[in-house]
Structure formats: C-alpha cells, structure tokens
Amino acid sequence: MRHGEAGFSASSDSSRSLTKYGCEQASKAGLWLRQQNFQFDLGLVSPYIRAQQTLEQLSSHASIFQVETNKALVPGGDPAQVVNRLIESLMSNIKSVIVVSHLPLVGYLVNELCPDVSPPMFATAAIACIDLSSDVVGKLEWFHQAG
C-alpha cells in the first residue's frame, strides 16, 4: 500500500504528514479492508511520518496484529531487501502482511514479486494484493484504489 495524501510543508521529506484528505483515504482503505475480512499478521511500515500515520488510520479499522517499522521501506529503498523480509515472514508462518510505503518503492516491489507485471503507479492510498508462494513467485491478485 502507498501512504495517503501528504502535505508538502515540512522540514524534510521524512517529516511530511498526511493531509486531512490523506487521513480520510487511509481510513477508507482500512474500512474497505475490514469489509473484505482482511486480517494481517504483520504490518511493515516505513519510518516516514506519513506512512506511520497511514498505518495508524488503517489499524483503527483493519486488524493488524504486529507492526514493524522497517528502514528499507523509504521511497528509494531496495525492493530486494523488502522481499527478503517477506520471505523471512513466510518462513516464520506469517500468512498475511501489509506493507505501507512510498513511490517509487511500492511499484518496484510489485515488479520484484511479480516479474511479469510492470511497476504500477500507485495513487495515494492504493493497495495491491499479491499472493506470494513459498518459492517467492508472486501473483498480482487485485489492485484497489480508495475513492
């Protein structure tokens, strides 16, 4: 998932916070996930404020049992590092993970997990669902954009 809409008035990119609309987007995404009966064993989230706020809004509606802030989930992060963390999760019997991060990383991550899919451009608060088998070949199941 990409974070909700963020403002631009901040001292650094990492300290940009969600706008009111961004909070609403993240909340709607959480409601939608709950309506679809999604529950997450793990939430992996960027250390950037807007991603943290997005996960906070999501988790007020959708069940996320454990949260981990991961420094690899920044905009210019390495998707291979994130895939390695997801593999670790699979090996630890974690069945469902939500990743909250940024462009361009979220698009590259989809491509890393599903090599036959070009990196999609995520609108704010958009979510891609990937079924990841134990051989680390992902299948893009759906793409949802909160309206």
PDB file of C-alpha atoms in Angstrom:
ATOM      1  CA  MET A   1       0.000   0.000   0.000  1.00  0.00           C
ATOM      2  CA  ARG A   2       1.082   3.533  -0.684  1.00  0.00           C
ATOM      3  CA  HIS A   3       0.501   6.094   2.086  1.00  0.00           C
ATOM      4  CA  GLY A   4      -2.355   8.588   1.919  1.00  0.00           C
ATOM      5  CA  GLU A   5      -2.038  12.104   0.515  1.00  0.00           C
ATOM      6  CA  ALA A   6       0.681  14.092   2.285  1.00  0.00           C
ATOM      7  CA  GLY A   7       1.300  17.800   2.586  1.00  0.00           C
ATOM      8  CA  PHE A   8       4.477  19.472   1.408  1.00  0.00           C
ATOM      9  CA  SER A   9       5.171  21.921   4.240  1.00  0.00           C
ATOM     10  CA  ALA A  10       7.775  20.072   6.279  1.00  0.00           C
ATOM     11  CA  SER A  11      11.444  20.442   7.107  1.00  0.00           C
ATOM     12  CA  SER A  12      12.277  17.145   5.367  1.00  0.00           C
ATOM     13  CA  ASP A  13      10.631  14.537   3.179  1.00  0.00           C
ATOM     14  CA  SER A  14      10.549  12.089   6.084  1.00  0.00           C
ATOM     15  CA  SER A  15       8.595  14.519   8.281  1.00  0.00           C
ATOM     16  CA  ARG A  16       5.774  15.223   5.799  1.00  0.00           C
ATOM     17  CA  SER A  17       2.437  14.369   7.387  1.00  0.00           C
ATOM     18  CA  LEU A  18      -0.903  13.331   5.959  1.00  0.00           C
ATOM     19  CA  THR A  19      -3.387  15.973   4.932  1.00  0.00           C
ATOM     20  CA  LYS A  20      -6.955  15.739   6.209  1.00  0.00           C
ATOM     21  CA  TYR A  21      -7.841  14.103   2.893  1.00  0.00           C
ATOM     22  CA  GLY A  22      -4.908  11.680   3.277  1.00  0.00           C
ATOM     23  CA  CYS A  23      -6.235  10.638   6.696  1.00  0.00           C
ATOM     24  CA  GLU A  24      -9.671  10.071   5.146  1.00  0.00           C
ATOM     25  CA  GLN A  25      -8.127   7.996   2.329  1.00  0.00           C
ATOM     26  CA  ALA A  26      -6.247   5.790   4.783  1.00  0.00           C
ATOM     27  CA  SER A  27      -9.331   5.396   6.956  1.00  0.00           C
ATOM     28  CA  LYS A  28     -11.466   4.429   3.934  1.00  0.00           C
ATOM     29  CA  ALA A  29      -8.829   1.899   2.902  1.00  0.00           C
ATOM     30  CA  GLY A  30      -8.950   0.404   6.400  1.00  0.00           C
ATOM     31  CA  LEU A  31     -12.740   0.213   6.279  1.00  0.00           C
ATOM     32  CA  TRP A  32     -12.602  -1.442   2.873  1.00  0.00           C
ATOM     33  CA  LEU A  33     -10.044  -3.995   4.110  1.00  0.00           C
ATOM     34  CA  ARG A  34     -12.280  -4.779   7.093  1.00  0.00           C
ATOM     35  CA  GLN A  35     -15.315  -5.207   4.798  1.00  0.00           C
ATOM     36  CA  GLN A  36     -13.272  -7.712   2.769  1.00  0.00           C
ATOM     37  CA  ASN A  37     -12.443  -9.565   6.020  1.00  0.00           C
ATOM     38  CA  PHE A  38      -8.711  -8.974   5.754  1.00  0.00           C
ATOM     39  CA  GLN A  39      -6.652  -9.516   8.883  1.00  0.00           C
ATOM     40  CA  PHE A  40      -2.913  -9.044   8.898  1.00  0.00           C
ATOM     41  CA  ASP A  41      -0.416 -10.939  10.994  1.00  0.00           C
ATOM     42  CA  LEU A  42       2.173  -8.243  10.320  1.00  0.00           C
ATOM     43  CA  GLY A  43       2.246  -4.626   9.225  1.00  0.00           C
ATOM     44  CA  LEU A  44       5.570  -3.475   7.760  1.00  0.00           C
ATOM     45  CA  VAL A  45       5.750   0.302   7.643  1.00  0.00           C
ATOM     46  CA  SER A  46       8.159   2.992   6.540  1.00  0.00           C
ATOM     47  CA  PRO A  47       9.659   5.164   9.283  1.00  0.00           C
ATOM     48  CA  TYR A  48       8.382   8.283   7.461  1.00  0.00           C
ATOM     49  CA  ILE A  49       5.592  10.094   9.316  1.00  0.00           C
ATOM     50  CA  ARG A  50       3.005   9.912   6.523  1.00  0.00           C
ATOM     51  CA  ALA A  51       3.357   6.120   6.290  1.00  0.00           C
ATOM     52  CA  GLN A  52       3.166   5.745  10.086  1.00  0.00           C
ATOM     53  CA  GLN A  53       0.001   7.870  10.110  1.00  0.00           C
ATOM     54  CA  THR A  54      -1.471   5.804   7.276  1.00  0.00           C
ATOM     55  CA  LEU A  55      -0.900   2.574   9.179  1.00  0.00           C
ATOM     56  CA  GLU A  56      -2.416   4.147  12.286  1.00  0.00           C
ATOM     57  CA  GLN A  57      -5.583   5.038  10.345  1.00  0.00           C
ATOM     58  CA  LEU A  58      -5.700   1.578   8.742  1.00  0.00           C
ATOM     59  CA  SER A  59      -5.321  -0.221  12.032  1.00  0.00           C
ATOM     60  CA  SER A  60      -8.216   1.697  13.549  1.00  0.00           C
ATOM     61  CA  HIS A  61     -10.429  -0.362  11.197  1.00  0.00           C
ATOM     62  CA  ALA A  62      -8.474  -3.397   9.977  1.00  0.00           C
ATOM     63  CA  SER A  63      -6.836  -5.962  12.263  1.00  0.00           C
ATOM     64  CA  ILE A  64      -3.041  -5.768  12.242  1.00  0.00           C
ATOM     65  CA  PHE A  65      -1.620  -7.966  14.997  1.00  0.00           C
ATOM     66  CA  GLN A  66       2.033  -6.907  14.933  1.00  0.00           C
ATOM     67  CA  VAL A  67       3.697  -3.785  13.496  1.00  0.00           C
ATOM     68  CA  GLU A  68       7.308  -3.386  12.458  1.00  0.00           C
ATOM     69  CA  THR A  69       8.903  -0.158  11.267  1.00  0.00           C
ATOM     70  CA  ASN A  70      11.403  -1.042   8.562  1.00  0.00           C
ATOM     71  CA  LYS A  71      14.105   1.360   7.336  1.00  0.00           C
ATOM     72  CA  ALA A  72      14.155  -0.335   3.916  1.00  0.00           C
ATOM     73  CA  LEU A  73      10.631   0.963   3.180  1.00  0.00           C
ATOM     74  CA  VAL A  74      11.672   4.519   2.249  1.00  0.00           C
ATOM     75  CA  PRO A  75      10.964   5.946  -1.233  1.00  0.00           C
ATOM     76  CA  GLY A  76      14.381   4.958  -2.617  1.00  0.00           C
ATOM     77  CA  GLY A  77      14.544   1.660  -0.736  1.00  0.00           C
ATOM     78  CA  ASP A  78      15.765  -1.593  -2.236  1.00  0.00           C
ATOM     79  CA  PRO A  79      12.839  -3.854  -3.153  1.00  0.00           C
ATOM     80  CA  ALA A  80      15.076  -6.941  -2.846  1.00  0.00           C
ATOM     81  CA  GLN A  81      15.601  -6.137   0.848  1.00  0.00           C
ATOM     82  CA  VAL A  82      11.851  -5.953   1.368  1.00  0.00           C
ATOM     83  CA  VAL A  83      11.360  -9.253  -0.464  1.00  0.00           C
ATOM     84  CA  ASN A  84      13.943 -10.831   1.856  1.00  0.00           C
ATOM     85  CA  ARG A  85      11.934  -9.614   4.871  1.00  0.00           C
ATOM     86  CA  LEU A  86       8.754 -11.047   3.334  1.00  0.00           C
ATOM     87  CA  ILE A  87      10.494 -14.409   2.805  1.00  0.00           C
ATOM     88  CA  GLU A  88      11.539 -14.369   6.469  1.00  0.00           C
ATOM     89  CA  SER A  89       7.899 -13.759   7.348  1.00  0.00           C
ATOM     90  CA  LEU A  90       6.735 -16.718   5.257  1.00  0.00           C
ATOM     91  CA  MET A  91       9.312 -18.943   6.928  1.00  0.00           C
ATOM     92  CA  SER A  92       8.032 -17.779  10.343  1.00  0.00           C
ATOM     93  CA  ASN A  93       4.493 -18.882   9.463  1.00  0.00           C
ATOM     94  CA  ILE A  94       3.245 -15.325   8.989  1.00  0.00           C
ATOM     95  CA  LYS A  95       0.432 -15.661   6.467  1.00  0.00           C
ATOM     96  CA  SER A  96      -0.638 -12.092   5.731  1.00  0.00           C
ATOM     97  CA  VAL A  97       1.431  -8.918   5.641  1.00  0.00           C
ATOM     98  CA  ILE A  98       0.502  -5.367   4.761  1.00  0.00           C
ATOM     99  CA  VAL A  99       3.349  -3.123   3.630  1.00  0.00           C
ATOM    100  CA  VAL A 100       2.838   0.653   3.853  1.00  0.00           C
ATOM    101  CA  SER A 101       5.438   2.608   1.917  1.00  0.00           C
ATOM    102  CA  HIS A 102       6.024   5.128  -0.871  1.00  0.00           C
ATOM    103  CA  LEU A 103       6.503   5.635  -4.569  1.00  0.00           C
ATOM    104  CA  PRO A 104       8.558   4.502  -6.332  1.00  0.00           C
ATOM    105  CA  LEU A 105       9.298   1.596  -3.955  1.00  0.00           C
ATOM    106  CA  VAL A 106       5.760   0.153  -3.886  1.00  0.00           C
ATOM    107  CA  GLY A 107       5.728  -0.097  -7.685  1.00  0.00           C
ATOM    108  CA  TYR A 108       9.174  -1.679  -7.814  1.00  0.00           C
ATOM    109  CA  LEU A 109       8.173  -4.086  -5.054  1.00  0.00           C
ATOM    110  CA  VAL A 110       5.200  -5.318  -7.108  1.00  0.00           C
ATOM    111  CA  ASN A 111       7.568  -5.873 -10.046  1.00  0.00           C
ATOM    112  CA  GLU A 112      10.136  -7.623  -7.841  1.00  0.00           C
ATOM    113  CA  LEU A 113       7.482 -10.010  -6.525  1.00  0.00           C
ATOM    114  CA  CYS A 114       5.660 -10.387  -9.869  1.00  0.00           C
ATOM    115  CA  PRO A 115       8.310 -10.083 -12.605  1.00  0.00           C
ATOM    116  CA  ASP A 116       5.675 -10.285 -15.363  1.00  0.00           C
ATOM    117  CA  VAL A 117       3.969  -7.114 -14.039  1.00  0.00           C
ATOM    118  CA  SER A 118       5.398  -3.706 -14.896  1.00  0.00           C
ATOM    119  CA  PRO A 119       5.846  -1.462 -11.842  1.00  0.00           C
ATOM    120  CA  PRO A 120       2.403   0.130 -11.386  1.00  0.00           C
ATOM    121  CA  MET A 121       1.934   3.771 -10.477  1.00  0.00           C
ATOM    122  CA  PHE A 122       0.147   3.780  -7.141  1.00  0.00           C
ATOM    123  CA  ALA A 123      -2.226   6.634  -6.405  1.00  0.00           C
ATOM    124  CA  THR A 124      -2.201   7.696  -2.764  1.00  0.00           C
ATOM    125  CA  ALA A 125      -3.758   5.024  -0.510  1.00  0.00           C
ATOM    126  CA  ALA A 126      -3.827   2.456  -3.338  1.00  0.00           C
ATOM    127  CA  ILE A 127      -3.317  -1.196  -2.403  1.00  0.00           C
ATOM    128  CA  ALA A 128      -2.031  -4.106  -4.453  1.00  0.00           C
ATOM    129  CA  CYS A 129      -2.692  -7.645  -3.231  1.00  0.00           C
ATOM    130  CA  ILE A 130      -0.046 -10.201  -4.088  1.00  0.00           C
ATOM    131  CA  ASP A 131      -0.296 -13.901  -3.358  1.00  0.00           C
ATOM    132  CA  LEU A 132       3.257 -14.936  -2.540  1.00  0.00           C
ATOM    133  CA  SER A 133       4.020 -18.632  -2.633  1.00  0.00           C
ATOM    134  CA  SER A 134       6.926 -20.208  -0.811  1.00  0.00           C
ATOM    135  CA  ASP A 135       9.040 -20.159  -3.976  1.00  0.00           C
ATOM    136  CA  VAL A 136       8.775 -16.339  -3.940  1.00  0.00           C
ATOM    137  CA  VAL A 137       6.886 -16.088  -7.206  1.00  0.00           C
ATOM    138  CA  GLY A 138       4.076 -13.642  -6.645  1.00  0.00           C
ATOM    139  CA  LYS A 139       0.745 -13.352  -8.385  1.00  0.00           C
ATOM    140  CA  LEU A 140      -0.977  -9.977  -8.515  1.00  0.00           C
ATOM    141  CA  GLU A 141      -4.499 -10.762  -7.303  1.00  0.00           C
ATOM    142  CA  TRP A 142      -6.047  -7.277  -7.384  1.00  0.00           C
ATOM    143  CA  PHE A 143      -5.359  -3.556  -7.216  1.00  0.00           C
ATOM    144  CA  HIS A 144      -7.653  -1.298  -5.151  1.00  0.00           C
ATOM    145  CA  GLN A 145      -7.763   2.473  -5.071  1.00  0.00           C
ATOM    146  CA  ALA A 146      -9.749   4.106  -2.270  1.00  0.00           C
ATOM    147  CA  GLY A 147     -12.230   6.556  -3.691  1.00  0.00           C
TER     148      GLY A 147
END
